[in-house]
Short mmCIF file of N, CA, C and O in Angstrom, two decimals:
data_model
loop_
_atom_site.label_atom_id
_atom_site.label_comp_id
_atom_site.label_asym_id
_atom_site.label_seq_id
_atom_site.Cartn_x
_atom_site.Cartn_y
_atom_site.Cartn_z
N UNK A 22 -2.54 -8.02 -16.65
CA UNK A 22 -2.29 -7.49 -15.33
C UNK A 22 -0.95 -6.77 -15.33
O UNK A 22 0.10 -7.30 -15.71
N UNK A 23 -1.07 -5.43 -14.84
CA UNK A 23 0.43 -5.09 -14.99
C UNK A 23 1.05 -5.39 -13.36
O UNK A 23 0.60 -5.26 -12.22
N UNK A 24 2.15 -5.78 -13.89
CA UNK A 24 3.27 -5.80 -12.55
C UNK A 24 4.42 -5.64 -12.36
O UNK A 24 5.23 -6.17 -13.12
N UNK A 25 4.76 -4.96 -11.42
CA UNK A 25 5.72 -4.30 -11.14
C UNK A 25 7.62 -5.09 -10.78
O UNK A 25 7.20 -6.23 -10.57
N UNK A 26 8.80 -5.20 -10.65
CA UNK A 26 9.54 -5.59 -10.87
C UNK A 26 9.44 -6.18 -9.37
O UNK A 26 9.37 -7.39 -9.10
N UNK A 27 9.44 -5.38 -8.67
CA UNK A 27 9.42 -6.39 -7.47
C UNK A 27 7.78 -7.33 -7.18
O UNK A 27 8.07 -8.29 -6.46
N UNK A 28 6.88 -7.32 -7.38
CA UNK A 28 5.95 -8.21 -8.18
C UNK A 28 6.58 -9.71 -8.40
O UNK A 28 6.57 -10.82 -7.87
N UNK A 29 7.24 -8.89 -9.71
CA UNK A 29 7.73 -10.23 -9.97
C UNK A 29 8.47 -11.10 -9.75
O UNK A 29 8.37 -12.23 -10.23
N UNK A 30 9.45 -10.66 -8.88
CA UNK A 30 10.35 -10.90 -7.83
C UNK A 30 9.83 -11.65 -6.70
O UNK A 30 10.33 -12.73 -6.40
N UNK A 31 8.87 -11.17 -6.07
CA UNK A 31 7.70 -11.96 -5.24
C UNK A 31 7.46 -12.89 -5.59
O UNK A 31 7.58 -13.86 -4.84
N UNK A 32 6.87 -13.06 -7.28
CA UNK A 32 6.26 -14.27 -7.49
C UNK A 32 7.41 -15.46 -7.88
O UNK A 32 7.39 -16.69 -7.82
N UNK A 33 8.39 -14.53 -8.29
CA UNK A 33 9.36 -15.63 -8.76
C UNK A 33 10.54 -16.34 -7.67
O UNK A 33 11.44 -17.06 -8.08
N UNK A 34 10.30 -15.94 -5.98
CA UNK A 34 10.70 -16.46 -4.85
C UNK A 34 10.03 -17.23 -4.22
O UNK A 34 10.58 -18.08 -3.51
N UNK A 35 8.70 -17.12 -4.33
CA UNK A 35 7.49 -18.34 -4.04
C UNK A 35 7.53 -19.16 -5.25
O UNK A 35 6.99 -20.23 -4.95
N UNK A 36 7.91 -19.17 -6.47
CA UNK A 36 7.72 -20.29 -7.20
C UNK A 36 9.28 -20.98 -6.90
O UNK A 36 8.97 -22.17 -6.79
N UNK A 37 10.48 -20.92 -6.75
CA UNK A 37 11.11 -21.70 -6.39
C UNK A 37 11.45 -22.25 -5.37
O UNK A 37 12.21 -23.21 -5.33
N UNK A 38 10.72 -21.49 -4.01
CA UNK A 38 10.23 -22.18 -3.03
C UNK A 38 9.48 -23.09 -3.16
O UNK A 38 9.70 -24.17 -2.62
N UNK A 39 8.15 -22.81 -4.07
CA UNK A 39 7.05 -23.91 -4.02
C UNK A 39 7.78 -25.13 -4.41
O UNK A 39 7.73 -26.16 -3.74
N UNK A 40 8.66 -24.97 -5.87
CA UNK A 40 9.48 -25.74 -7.06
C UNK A 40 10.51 -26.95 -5.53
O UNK A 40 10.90 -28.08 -5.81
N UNK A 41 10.67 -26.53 -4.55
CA UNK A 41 11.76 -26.80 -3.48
C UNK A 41 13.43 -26.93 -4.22
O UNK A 41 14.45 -27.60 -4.10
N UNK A 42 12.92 -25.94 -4.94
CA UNK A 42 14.71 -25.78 -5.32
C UNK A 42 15.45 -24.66 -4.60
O UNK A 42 14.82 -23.71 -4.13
N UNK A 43 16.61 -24.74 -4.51
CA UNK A 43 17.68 -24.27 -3.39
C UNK A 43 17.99 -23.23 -4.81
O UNK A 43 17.69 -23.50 -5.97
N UNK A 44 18.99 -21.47 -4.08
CA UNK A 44 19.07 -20.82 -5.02
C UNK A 44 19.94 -21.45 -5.97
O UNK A 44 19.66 -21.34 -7.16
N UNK A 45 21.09 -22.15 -5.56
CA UNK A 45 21.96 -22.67 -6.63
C UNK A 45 20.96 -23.48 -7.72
O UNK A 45 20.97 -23.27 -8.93
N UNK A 46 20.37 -24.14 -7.25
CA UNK A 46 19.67 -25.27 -8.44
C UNK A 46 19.04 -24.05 -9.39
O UNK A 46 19.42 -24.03 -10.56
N UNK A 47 18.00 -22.91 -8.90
CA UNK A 47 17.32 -22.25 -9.54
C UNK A 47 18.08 -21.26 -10.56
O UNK A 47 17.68 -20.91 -11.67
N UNK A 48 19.48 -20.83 -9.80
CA UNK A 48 20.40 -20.23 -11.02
C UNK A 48 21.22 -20.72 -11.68
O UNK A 48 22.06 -20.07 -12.31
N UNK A 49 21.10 -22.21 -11.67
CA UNK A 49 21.60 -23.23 -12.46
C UNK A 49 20.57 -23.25 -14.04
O UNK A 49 20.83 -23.02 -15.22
N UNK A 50 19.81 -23.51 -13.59
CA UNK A 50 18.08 -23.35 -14.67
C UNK A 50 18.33 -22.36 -15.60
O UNK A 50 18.05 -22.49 -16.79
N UNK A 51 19.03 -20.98 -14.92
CA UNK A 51 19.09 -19.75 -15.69
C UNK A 51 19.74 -19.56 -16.45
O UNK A 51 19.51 -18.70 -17.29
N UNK A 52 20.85 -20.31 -16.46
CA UNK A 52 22.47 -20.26 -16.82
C UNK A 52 22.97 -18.95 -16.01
O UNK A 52 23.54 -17.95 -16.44
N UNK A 53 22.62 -19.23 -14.91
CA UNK A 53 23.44 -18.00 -13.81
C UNK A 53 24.06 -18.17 -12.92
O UNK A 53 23.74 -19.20 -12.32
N UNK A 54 25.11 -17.44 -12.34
CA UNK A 54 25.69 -18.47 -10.95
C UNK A 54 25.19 -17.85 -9.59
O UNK A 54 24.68 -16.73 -9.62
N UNK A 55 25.34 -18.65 -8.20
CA UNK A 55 23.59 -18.69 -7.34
C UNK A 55 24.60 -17.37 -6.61
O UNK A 55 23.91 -17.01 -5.66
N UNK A 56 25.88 -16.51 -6.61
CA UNK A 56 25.82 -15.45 -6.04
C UNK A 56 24.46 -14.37 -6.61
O UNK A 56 23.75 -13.69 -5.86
N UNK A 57 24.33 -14.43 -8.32
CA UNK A 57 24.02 -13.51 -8.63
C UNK A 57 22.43 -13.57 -8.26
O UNK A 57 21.88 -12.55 -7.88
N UNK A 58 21.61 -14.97 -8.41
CA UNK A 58 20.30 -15.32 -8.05
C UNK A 58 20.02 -14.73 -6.67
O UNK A 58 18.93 -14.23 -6.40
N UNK A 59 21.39 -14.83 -5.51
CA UNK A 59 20.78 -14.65 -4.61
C UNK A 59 21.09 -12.97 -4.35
O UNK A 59 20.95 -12.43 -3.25
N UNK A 60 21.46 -12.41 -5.36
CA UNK A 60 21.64 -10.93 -4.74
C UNK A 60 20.77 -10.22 -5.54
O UNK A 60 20.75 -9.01 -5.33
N UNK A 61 19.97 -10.69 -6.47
CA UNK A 61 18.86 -10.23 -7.12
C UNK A 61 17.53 -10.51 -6.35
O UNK A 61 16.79 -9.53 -6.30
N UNK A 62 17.05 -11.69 -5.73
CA UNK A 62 16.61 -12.32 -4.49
C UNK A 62 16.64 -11.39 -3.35
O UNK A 62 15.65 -10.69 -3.09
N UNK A 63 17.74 -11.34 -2.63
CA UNK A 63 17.61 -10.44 -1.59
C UNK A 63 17.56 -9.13 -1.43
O UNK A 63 17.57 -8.49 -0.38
N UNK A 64 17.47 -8.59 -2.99
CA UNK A 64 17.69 -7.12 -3.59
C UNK A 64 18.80 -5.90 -3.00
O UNK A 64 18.69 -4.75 -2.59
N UNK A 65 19.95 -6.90 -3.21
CA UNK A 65 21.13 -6.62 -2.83
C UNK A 65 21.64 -5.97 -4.32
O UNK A 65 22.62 -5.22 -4.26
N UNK A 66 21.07 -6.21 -5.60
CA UNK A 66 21.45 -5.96 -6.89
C UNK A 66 20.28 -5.85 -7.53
O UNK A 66 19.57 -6.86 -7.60
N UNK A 67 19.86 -4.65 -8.10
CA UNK A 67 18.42 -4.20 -9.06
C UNK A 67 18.66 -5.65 -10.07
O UNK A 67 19.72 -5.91 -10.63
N UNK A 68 17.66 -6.34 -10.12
CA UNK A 68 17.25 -7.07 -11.61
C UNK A 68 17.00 -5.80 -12.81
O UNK A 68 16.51 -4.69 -12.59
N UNK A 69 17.55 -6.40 -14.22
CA UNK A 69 16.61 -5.58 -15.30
C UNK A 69 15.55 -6.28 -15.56
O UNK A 69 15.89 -7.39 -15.16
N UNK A 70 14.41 -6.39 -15.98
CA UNK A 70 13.18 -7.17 -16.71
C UNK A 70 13.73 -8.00 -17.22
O UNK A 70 13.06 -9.02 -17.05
N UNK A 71 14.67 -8.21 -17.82
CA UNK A 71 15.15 -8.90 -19.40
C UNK A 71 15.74 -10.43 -18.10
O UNK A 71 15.31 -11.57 -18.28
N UNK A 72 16.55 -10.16 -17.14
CA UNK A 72 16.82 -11.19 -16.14
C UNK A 72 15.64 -11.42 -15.09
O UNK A 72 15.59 -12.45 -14.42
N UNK A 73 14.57 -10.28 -14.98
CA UNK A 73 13.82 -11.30 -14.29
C UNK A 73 13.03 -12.20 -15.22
O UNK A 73 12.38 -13.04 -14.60
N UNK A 74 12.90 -12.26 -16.77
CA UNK A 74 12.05 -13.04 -17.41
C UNK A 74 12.96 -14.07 -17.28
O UNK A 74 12.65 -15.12 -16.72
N UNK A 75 14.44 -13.80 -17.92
CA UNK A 75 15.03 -15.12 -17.60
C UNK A 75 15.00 -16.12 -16.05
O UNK A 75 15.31 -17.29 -15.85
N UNK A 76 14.63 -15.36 -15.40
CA UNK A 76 14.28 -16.20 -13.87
C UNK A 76 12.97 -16.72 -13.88
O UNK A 76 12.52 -17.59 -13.14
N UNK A 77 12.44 -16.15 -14.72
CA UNK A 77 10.67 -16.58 -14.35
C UNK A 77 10.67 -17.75 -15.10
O UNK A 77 10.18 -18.80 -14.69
N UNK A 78 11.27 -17.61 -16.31
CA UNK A 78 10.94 -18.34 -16.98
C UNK A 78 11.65 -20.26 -17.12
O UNK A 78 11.32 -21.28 -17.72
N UNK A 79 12.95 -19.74 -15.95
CA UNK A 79 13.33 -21.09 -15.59
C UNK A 79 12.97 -21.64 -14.37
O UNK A 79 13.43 -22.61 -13.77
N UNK A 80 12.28 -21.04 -14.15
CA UNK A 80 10.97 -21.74 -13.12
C UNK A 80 10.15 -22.58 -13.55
O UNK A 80 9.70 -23.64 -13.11
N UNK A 81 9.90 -21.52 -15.17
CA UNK A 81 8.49 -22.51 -15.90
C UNK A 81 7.24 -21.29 -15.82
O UNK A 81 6.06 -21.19 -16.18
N UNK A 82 7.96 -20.68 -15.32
CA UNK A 82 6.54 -19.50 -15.21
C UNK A 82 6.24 -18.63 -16.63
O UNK A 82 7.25 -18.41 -17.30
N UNK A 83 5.19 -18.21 -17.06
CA UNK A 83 4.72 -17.93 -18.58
C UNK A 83 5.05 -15.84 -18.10
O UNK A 83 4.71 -15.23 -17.09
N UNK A 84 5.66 -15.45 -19.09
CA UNK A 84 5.90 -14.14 -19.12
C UNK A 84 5.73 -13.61 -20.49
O UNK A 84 6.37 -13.90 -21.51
N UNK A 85 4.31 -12.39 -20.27
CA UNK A 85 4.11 -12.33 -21.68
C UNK A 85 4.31 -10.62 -21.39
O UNK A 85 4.09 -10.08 -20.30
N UNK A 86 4.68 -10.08 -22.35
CA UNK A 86 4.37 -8.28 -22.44
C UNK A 86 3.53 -7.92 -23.23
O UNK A 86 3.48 -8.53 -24.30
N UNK A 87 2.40 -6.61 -22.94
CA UNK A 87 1.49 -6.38 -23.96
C UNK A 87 1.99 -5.18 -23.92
O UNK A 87 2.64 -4.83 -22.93
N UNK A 88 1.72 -4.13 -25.24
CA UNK A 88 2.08 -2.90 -25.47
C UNK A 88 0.88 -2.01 -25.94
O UNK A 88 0.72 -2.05 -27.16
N UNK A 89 -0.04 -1.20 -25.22
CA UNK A 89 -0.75 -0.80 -25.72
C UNK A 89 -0.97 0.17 -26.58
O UNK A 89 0.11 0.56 -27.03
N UNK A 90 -2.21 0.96 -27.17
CA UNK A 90 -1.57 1.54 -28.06
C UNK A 90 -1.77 3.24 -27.44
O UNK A 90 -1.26 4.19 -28.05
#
C-alpha cells in the first residue's frame, strides 16, 4: 500500500493514542525529546521518512519499503 507522509503521521497519532501514551513517553521510545514529537505531531516541523519510521516504529508499528522495478 503506498502512503503518504502525512498517512503516516495519521496512523502514527492514533497508535499512541490507542498505546495511551502521552507525547513525552512516545518521544522517549524514540530517543527524542517530546518538543520535537510534538512539533512533528502538530506539523509545526516537516518529518523526513527516516524520523517518521523512527516514530512508527517505537510504537511497535511494522514499516516496510518496497522499490519497484
Amino acid at each position: 500500500m503506498k502512503v503518504s507522509k502525512s498517512k503516516l503521521l495519521t496512523k502514527i497519532i492514533a497508535e499512541r493514542k490507542r498505546q495511551g501514551l502521552t507525547v513525552g513517553q512516545a518521544a522517549e521510545s524514540a530517543g527524542m525529546v517530546q518538543p520535537d514529537w510534538w512539533r512533528y505531531e502538530n506539523e509545526k516541523r516537516a518529518a523526513s521518512w527516516d524520523r517518521l519510521i523512527l516514530m512508527a516504529e517505537a510504537l511497535g508499528l511494522k514499516v516496510s519499503v518496497n522499490v519497484d522495478p
